Coordinates of C-alpha atoms in Angstrom, one line a residue:
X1 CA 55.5 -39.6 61.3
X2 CA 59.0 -39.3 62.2
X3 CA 60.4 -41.8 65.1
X4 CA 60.3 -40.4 68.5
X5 CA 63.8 -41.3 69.1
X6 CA 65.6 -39.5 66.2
X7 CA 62.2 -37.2 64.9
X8 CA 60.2 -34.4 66.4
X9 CA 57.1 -35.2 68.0
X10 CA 54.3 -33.8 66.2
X11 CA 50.9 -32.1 67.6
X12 CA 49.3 -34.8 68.3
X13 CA 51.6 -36.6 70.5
X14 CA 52.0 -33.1 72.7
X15 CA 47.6 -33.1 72.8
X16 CA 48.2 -36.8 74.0
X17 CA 50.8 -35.9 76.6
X18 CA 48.4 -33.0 77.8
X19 CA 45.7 -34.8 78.1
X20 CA 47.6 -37.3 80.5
X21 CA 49.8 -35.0 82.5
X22 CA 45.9 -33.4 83.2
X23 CA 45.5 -36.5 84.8
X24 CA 48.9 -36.1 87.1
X25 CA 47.6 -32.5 87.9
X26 CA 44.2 -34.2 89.7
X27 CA 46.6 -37.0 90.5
X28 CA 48.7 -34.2 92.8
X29 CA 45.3 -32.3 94.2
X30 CA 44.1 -35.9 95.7
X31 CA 47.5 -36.0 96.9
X32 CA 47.8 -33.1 98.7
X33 CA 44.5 -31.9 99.6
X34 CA 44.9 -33.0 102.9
X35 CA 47.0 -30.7 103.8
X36 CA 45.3 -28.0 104.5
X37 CA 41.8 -30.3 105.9
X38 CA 44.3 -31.2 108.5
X39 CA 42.2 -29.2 111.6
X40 CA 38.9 -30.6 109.9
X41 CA 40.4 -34.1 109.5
X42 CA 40.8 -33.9 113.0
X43 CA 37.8 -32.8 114.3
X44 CA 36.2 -35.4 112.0
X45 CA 37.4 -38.1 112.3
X46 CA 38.2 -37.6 116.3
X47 CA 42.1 -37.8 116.2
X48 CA 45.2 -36.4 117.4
X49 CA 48.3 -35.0 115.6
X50 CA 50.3 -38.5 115.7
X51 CA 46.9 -40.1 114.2
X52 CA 46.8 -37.1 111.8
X53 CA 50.2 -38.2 110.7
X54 CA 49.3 -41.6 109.7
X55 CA 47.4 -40.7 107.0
X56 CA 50.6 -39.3 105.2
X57 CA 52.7 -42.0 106.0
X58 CA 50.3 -44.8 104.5
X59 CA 49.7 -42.7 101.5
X60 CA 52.9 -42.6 100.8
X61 CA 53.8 -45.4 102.0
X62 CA 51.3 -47.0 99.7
X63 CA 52.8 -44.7 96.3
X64 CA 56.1 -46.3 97.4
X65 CA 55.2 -49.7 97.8
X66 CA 53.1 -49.5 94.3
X67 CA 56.1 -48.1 92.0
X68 CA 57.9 -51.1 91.0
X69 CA 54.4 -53.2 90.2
X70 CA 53.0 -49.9 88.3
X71 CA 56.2 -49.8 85.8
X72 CA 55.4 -53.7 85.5
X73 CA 51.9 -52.7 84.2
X74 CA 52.7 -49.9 82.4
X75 CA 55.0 -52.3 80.4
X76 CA 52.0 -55.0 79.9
X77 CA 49.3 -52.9 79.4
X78 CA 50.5 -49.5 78.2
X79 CA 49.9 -46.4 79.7
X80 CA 46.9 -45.4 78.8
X81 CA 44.7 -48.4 80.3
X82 CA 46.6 -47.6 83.5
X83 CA 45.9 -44.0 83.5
X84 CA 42.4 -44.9 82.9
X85 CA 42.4 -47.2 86.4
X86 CA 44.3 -44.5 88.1
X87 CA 41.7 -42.0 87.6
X88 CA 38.8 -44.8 88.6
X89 CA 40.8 -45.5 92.0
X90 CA 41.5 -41.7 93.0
X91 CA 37.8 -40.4 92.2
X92 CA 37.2 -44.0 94.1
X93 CA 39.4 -42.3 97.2
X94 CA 38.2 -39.2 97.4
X95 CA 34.3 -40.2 97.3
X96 CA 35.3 -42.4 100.2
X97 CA 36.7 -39.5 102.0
X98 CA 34.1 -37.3 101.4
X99 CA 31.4 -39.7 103.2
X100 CA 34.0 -40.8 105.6
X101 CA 33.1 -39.9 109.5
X102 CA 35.5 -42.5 111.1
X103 CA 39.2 -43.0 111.4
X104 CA 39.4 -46.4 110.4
X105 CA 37.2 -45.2 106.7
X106 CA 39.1 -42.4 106.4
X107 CA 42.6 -44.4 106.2
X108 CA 41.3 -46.8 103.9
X109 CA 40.1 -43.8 101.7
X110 CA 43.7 -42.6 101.5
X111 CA 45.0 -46.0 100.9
X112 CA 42.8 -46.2 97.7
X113 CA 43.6 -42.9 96.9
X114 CA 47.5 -43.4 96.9
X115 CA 47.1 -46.7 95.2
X116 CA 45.6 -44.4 92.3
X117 CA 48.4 -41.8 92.6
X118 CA 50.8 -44.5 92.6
X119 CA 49.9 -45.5 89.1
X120 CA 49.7 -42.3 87.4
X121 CA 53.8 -40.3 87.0
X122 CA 55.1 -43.6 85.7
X123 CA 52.3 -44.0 83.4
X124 CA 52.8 -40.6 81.5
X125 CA 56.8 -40.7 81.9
X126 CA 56.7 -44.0 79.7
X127 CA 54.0 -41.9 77.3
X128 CA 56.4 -39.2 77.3
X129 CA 59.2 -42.0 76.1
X130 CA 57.2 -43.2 73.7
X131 CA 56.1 -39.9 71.5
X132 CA 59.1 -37.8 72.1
X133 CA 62.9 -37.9 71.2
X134 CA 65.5 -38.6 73.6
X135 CA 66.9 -35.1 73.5
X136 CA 63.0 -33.7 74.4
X137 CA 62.0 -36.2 77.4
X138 CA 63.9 -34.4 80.1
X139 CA 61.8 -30.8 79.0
X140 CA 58.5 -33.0 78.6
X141 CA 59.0 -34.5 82.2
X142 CA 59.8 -31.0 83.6
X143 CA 57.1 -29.4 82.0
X144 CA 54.5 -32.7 83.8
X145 CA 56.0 -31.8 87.2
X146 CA 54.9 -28.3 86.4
X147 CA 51.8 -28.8 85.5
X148 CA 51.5 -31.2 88.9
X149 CA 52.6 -27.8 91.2
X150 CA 49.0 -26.4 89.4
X151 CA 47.1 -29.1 91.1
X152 CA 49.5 -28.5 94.1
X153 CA 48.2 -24.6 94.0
X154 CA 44.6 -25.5 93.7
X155 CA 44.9 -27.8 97.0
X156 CA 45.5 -24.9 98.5
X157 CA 43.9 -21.5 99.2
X158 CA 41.3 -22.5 96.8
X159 CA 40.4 -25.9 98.4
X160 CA 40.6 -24.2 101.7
X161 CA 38.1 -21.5 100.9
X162 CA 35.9 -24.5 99.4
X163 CA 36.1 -26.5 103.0
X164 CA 35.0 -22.9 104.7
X165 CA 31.9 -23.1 102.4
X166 CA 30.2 -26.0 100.7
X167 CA 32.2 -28.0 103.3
X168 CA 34.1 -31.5 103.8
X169 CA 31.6 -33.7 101.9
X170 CA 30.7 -31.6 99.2
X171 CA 34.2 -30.9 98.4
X172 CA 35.7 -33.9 98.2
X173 CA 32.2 -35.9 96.7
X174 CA 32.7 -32.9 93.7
X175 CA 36.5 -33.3 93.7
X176 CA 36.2 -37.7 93.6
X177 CA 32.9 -37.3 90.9
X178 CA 35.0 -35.1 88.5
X179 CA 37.8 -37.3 88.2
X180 CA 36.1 -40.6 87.6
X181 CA 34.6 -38.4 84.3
X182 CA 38.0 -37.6 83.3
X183 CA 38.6 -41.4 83.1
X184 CA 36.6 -41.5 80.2
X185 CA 38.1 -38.1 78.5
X186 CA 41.8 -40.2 79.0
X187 CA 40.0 -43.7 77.9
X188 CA 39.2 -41.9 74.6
X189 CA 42.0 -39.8 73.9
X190 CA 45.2 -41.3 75.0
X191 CA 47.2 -43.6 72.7
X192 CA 50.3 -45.9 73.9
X193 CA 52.2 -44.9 70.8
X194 CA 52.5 -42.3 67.9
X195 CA 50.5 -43.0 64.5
X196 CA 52.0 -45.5 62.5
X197 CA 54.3 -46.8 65.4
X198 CA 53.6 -50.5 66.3
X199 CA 53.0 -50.9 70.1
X200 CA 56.1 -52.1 71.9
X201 CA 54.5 -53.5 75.3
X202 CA 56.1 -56.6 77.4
X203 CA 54.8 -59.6 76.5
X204 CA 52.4 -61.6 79.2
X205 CA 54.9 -63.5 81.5
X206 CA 54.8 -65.4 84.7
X207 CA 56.0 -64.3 88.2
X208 CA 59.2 -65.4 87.6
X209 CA 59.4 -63.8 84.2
X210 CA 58.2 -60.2 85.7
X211 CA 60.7 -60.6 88.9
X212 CA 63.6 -61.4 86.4
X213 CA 62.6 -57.9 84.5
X214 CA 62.2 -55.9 87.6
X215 CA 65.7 -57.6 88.6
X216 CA 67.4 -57.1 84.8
X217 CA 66.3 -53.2 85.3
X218 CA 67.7 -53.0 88.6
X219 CA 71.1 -54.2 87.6
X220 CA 71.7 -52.0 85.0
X221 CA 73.7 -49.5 86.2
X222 CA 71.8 -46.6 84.9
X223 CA 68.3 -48.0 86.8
X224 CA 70.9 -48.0 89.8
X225 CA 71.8 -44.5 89.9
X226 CA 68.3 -43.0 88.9
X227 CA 67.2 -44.9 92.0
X228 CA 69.4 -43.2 94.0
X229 CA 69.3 -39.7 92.7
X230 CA 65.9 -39.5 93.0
X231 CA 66.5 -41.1 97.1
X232 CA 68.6 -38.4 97.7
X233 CA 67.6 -34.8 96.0
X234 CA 63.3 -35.3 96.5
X235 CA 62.6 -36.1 100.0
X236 CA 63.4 -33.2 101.8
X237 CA 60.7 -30.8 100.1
X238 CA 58.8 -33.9 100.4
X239 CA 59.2 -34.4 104.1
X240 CA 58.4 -30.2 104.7
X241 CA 55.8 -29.7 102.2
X242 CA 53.7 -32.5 102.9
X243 CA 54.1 -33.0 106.8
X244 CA 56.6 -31.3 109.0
X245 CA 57.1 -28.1 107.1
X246 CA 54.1 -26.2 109.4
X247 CA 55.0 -27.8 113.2
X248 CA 58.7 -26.6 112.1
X249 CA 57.8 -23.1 111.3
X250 CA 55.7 -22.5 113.9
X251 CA 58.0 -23.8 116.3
X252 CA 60.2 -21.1 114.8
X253 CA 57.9 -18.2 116.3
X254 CA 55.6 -17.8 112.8
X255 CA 52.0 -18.4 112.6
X256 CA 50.1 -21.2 111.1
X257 CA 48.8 -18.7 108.0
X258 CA 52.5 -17.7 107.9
X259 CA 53.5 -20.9 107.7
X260 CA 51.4 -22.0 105.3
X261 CA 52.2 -18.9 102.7
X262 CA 55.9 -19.9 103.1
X263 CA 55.5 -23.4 101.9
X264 CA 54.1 -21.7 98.8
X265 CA 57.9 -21.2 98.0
X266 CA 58.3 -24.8 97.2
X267 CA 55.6 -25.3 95.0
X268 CA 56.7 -21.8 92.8
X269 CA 60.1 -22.7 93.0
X270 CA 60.0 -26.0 91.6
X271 CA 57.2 -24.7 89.3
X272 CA 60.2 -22.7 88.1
X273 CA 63.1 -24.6 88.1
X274 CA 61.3 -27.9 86.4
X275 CA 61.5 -26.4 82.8
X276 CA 64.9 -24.7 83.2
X277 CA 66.5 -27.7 84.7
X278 CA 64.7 -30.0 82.3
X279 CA 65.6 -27.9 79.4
X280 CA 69.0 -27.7 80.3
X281 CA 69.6 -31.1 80.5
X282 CA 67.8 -32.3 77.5
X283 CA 70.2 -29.7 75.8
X284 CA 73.6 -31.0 77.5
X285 CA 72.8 -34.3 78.9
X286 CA 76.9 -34.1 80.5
X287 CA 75.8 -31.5 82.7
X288 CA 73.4 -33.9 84.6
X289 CA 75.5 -35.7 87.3
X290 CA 77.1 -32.6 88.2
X291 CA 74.0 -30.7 88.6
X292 CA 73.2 -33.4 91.1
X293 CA 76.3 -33.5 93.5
X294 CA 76.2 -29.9 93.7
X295 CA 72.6 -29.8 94.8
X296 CA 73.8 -32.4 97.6
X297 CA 76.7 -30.4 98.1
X298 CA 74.1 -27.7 98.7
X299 CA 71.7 -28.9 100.7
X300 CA 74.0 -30.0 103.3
X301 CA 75.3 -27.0 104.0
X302 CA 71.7 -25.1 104.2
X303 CA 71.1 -27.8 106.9
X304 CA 74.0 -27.1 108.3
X305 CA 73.3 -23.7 108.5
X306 CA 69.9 -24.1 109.8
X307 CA 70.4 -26.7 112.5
X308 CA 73.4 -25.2 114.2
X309 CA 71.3 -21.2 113.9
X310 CA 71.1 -19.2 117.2
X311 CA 67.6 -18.9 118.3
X312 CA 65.1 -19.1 115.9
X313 CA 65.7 -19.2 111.8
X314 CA 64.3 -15.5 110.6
X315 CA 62.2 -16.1 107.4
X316 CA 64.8 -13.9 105.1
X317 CA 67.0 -17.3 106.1
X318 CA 64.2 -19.9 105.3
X319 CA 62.9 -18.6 102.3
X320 CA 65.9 -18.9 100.3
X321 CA 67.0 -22.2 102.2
X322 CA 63.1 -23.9 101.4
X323 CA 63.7 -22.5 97.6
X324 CA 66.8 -24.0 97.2
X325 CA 65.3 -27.6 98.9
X326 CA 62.3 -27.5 96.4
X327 CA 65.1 -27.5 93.6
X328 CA 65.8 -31.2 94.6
X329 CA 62.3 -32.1 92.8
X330 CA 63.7 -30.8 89.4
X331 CA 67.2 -32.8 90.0
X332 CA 65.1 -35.3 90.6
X333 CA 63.7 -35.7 87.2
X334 CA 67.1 -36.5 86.5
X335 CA 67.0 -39.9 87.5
X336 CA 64.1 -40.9 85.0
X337 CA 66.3 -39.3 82.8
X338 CA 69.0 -42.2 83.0
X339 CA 66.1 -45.2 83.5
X340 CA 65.0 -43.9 80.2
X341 CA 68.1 -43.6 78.3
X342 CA 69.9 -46.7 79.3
X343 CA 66.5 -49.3 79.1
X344 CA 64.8 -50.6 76.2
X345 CA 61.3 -49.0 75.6
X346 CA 60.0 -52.0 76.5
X347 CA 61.6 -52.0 79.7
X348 CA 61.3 -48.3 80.3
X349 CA 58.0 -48.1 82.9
X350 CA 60.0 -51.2 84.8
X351 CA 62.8 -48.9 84.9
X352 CA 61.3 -45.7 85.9
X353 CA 59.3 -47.6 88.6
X354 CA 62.2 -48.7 90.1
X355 CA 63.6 -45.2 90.0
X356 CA 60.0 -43.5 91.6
X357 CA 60.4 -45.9 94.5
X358 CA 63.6 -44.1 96.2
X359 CA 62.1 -40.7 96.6
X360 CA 59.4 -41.9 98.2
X361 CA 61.3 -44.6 100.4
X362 CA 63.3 -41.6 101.5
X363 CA 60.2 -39.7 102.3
X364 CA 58.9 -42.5 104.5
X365 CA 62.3 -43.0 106.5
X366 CA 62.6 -39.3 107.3
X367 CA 59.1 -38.5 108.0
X368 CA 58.7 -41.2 110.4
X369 CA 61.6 -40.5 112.0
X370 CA 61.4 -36.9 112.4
X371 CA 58.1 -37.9 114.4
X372 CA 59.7 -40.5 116.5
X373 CA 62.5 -37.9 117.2
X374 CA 59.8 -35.4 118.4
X375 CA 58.5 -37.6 120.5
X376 CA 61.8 -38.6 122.4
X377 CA 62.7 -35.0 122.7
X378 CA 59.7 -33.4 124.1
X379 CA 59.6 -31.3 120.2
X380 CA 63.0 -30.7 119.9
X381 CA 63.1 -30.2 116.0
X382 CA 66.9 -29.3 115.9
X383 CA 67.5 -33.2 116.8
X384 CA 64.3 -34.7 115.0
X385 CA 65.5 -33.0 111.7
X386 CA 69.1 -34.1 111.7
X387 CA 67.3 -37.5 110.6
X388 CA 66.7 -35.9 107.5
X389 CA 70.2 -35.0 107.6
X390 CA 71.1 -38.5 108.4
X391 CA 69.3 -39.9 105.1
X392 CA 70.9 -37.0 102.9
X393 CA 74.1 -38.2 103.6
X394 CA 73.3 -42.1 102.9
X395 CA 71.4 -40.8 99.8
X396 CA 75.0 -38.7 98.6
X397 CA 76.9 -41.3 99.5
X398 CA 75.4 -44.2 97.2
X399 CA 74.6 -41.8 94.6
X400 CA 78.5 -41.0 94.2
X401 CA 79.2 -44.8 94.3
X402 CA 76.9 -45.3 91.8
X403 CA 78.0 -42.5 89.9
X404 CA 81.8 -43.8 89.8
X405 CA 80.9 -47.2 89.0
X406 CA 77.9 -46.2 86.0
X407 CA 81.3 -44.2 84.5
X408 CA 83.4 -47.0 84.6
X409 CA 81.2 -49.5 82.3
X410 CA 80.6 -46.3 80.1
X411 CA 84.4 -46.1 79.5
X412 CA 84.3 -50.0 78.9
X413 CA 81.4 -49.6 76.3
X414 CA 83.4 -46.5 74.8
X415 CA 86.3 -48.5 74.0
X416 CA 84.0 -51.3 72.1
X417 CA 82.8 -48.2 70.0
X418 CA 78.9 -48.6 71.3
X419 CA 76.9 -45.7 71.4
X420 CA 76.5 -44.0 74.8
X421 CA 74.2 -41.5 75.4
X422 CA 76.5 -39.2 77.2
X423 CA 80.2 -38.6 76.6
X424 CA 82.8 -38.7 79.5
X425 CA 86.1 -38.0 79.9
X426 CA 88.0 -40.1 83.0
X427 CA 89.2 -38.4 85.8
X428 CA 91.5 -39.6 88.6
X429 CA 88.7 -40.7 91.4
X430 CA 87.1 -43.1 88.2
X431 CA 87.5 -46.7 88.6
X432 CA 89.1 -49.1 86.1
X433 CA 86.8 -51.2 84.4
X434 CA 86.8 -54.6 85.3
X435 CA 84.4 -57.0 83.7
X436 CA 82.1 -56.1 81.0
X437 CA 78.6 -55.0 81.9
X438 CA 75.5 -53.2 80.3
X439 CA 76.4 -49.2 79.4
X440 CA 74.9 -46.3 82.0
X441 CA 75.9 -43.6 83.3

């Protein structure tokens, strides 16, 4: 078999990666299948809207938090024993949930269920680097997000129709029962590496060992900018899709089922625009930092736009604006992109992990502090979202730093006559180079 980082990847490395972006798919339904139980989560467990809102925030809160230590494990213990756990803890989650009838249950239920999430994306990214070429791993990624949105789409109108009949516990027992199954179906037919490839996994260190790794990936400069491309382009279809998306709408005259069918346009969108985005970049990897600050560019101005509207936004104005938001999850993929081309294999779930953590550090900031916004302001969401302005803004600006400063060790590595993954030409805003330092861009 060919290496995957000069050869093709053969069939069986795509029936591998299938079989583990199945589990990101169930990964993605425990993730947001609570977003349309929201009225029976309420009524169940006895709670109000702010309550309600909790159970987001430690989820995700939780898939942040768990990022870093995942790409450590993925690293150890290869994917495919990680995987295997992540499926064990979600089906875990969601059993919980499903016999759940008090608050305190139900947010440990989520807990477990977004420590499982929190293991699974970084697990298959680092499959993906292992079994495909460099110039294939930004179309395999987008084609995994994809493949997520399906699980996305079956948390919706079909779970809802499922709560309205069988019911809560059913559901969910069914949903949590399935996916401890699957655990075995991965156990069995996921492999780390390619046939014939010898495993490349971190050797067993100390803490001090594993904090010096997590520390080597976050000084390269490449780790660096992932992290913050994938802070700034993610969290606002996060932040809508996932909490505030709804309350905002309706507060903009349309009802909740309207509501609801608009937030569809993320999830088709970015279903969409994954494998067009990934595709393009995998076939001009120069074009990836300017795809980036133009989506910034972009989304400040639609906020802009939005924010300072007369009256209320008409939906011909938010549909296009919410499409052009979900696009941030495909220009997200970007930052793995640059974890995985500027790390060693070994290194590479480290890496990623590192990257995964500022999407969803972003998606904490902004949800919580659209809701402590609301709160001051009596529901004013023209003031509670400029805080996801506010964290746009930070996100741009450290992306471009990073940006300027990845280019100028590139230009020092060019001059050595080192490899680089993407070509550059300098431009007036670049910086000189002043000390040596690992290659990114």
């Amino acid at each position: 078999m060919a290496s995957p980082a000069t050869g093709r990847a053969t069939r069986r490395s795509w029936f591998i990666w299938l079989t583990a972006a199945a589990v990101y798919l169930l990964a993605v339904f425990h993730r947001t299948s609570f977003g349309v139980a929201g009225l029976e989560a309420a009524e169940r467990f006895g709670v109000g809207a702010a309550a309600l809102g909790t159970f987001t925030v430690l989820q995700v809160g939780v898939y942040a938090a768990m990022q870093i230590p995942t790409g450590v494990l993925v690293d150890r213990y290869g994917p495919r024993k990680v995987l295997t756990y992540a499926l064990l803890f979600l089906g875990l989650g969601q059993v919980l949930l499903a016999i759940a009838t008090s608050y305190p249950l139900g947010l440990l239920a989520r807990a477990v269920l977004g420590f499982g999430d929190a293991l699974t994306f970084v697990s298959v990214l680092r499959l993906i680097a292992a079994h495909f070429p460099g110039r294939q791993y930004s179309v395999v990624t987008s084609f995994t997000t994809a493949i997520g949105y399906v699980g996305n789409l079956a948390a919706t109108v079909p779970l809802t129709f499922l709560l309205a009949g069988p019911g809560w516990t059913p559901t969910f027992l069914v949903a949590g029962l399935v996916t401890v199954v699957y655990a075995v179906v991965a156990t069995l037919r996921i492999k780390d590496n390619p046939a014939g490839v010898p495993p490349v996994t971190a050797a067993p260190a100390g803490r001090r060992v594993l904090a010096g790794r997590v520390l080597e990936a976050w000084r390269t400069p490449g780790t660096r900018l992932g992290f913050w491309v994938h802070f700034a382009t993610m969290f606002g279809a996060n932040v809508l899709s996932m909490l505030w998306g709804v309350p905002f709408l309706v507060a903009q005259g349309m009802s909740p089922a309207a509501a609801s069918a608009m937030l569809t346009v993320f999830v088709f969108t970015s279903m969409i625009g994954g494998p067009v985005v990934g595709n393009l970049i995998g076939r001009r990897p120069s074009v990836r930092m300017p795809l980036v600050v133009g989506f910034l560019a972009g989304a400040v101005l639609i906020w802009a736009v939005l924010l300072s509207w007369p009256g209320s936004v008409p939906a011909p104005v938010l549909a296009p604006a919410f499409a052009f938001f979900a696009l941030g999850g495909p220009a997200s993929m970007i930052g793995f992109a640059l974890a995985r081309d500027y790390n060693p294999l070994s290194r590479v779930g480290t890496a990623t992990g590192v990257v995964n953590v500022g999407g969803f550090v972003a998606t904490t900031i902004a949800a919580l502090s659209v809701g402590v916004l609301l709160e001051l302001t009596g529901g004013n969401f023209r003031v509670a979202l400029l805080s996801i302005v506010a964290v746009l803004l930070v996100g741009s600006w450290r992306t471009l730093v990073w940006w300027r400063r990845a280019r100028a060790v590139l230009f020092a590595a060019q001059a050595r006559g080192e490899r680089i993954p993407v070509q550059v030409r300098r431009r007036r805003w670049d910086a000189p180079q002043r000390r040596p330092a690992a290659a990114a861009a």
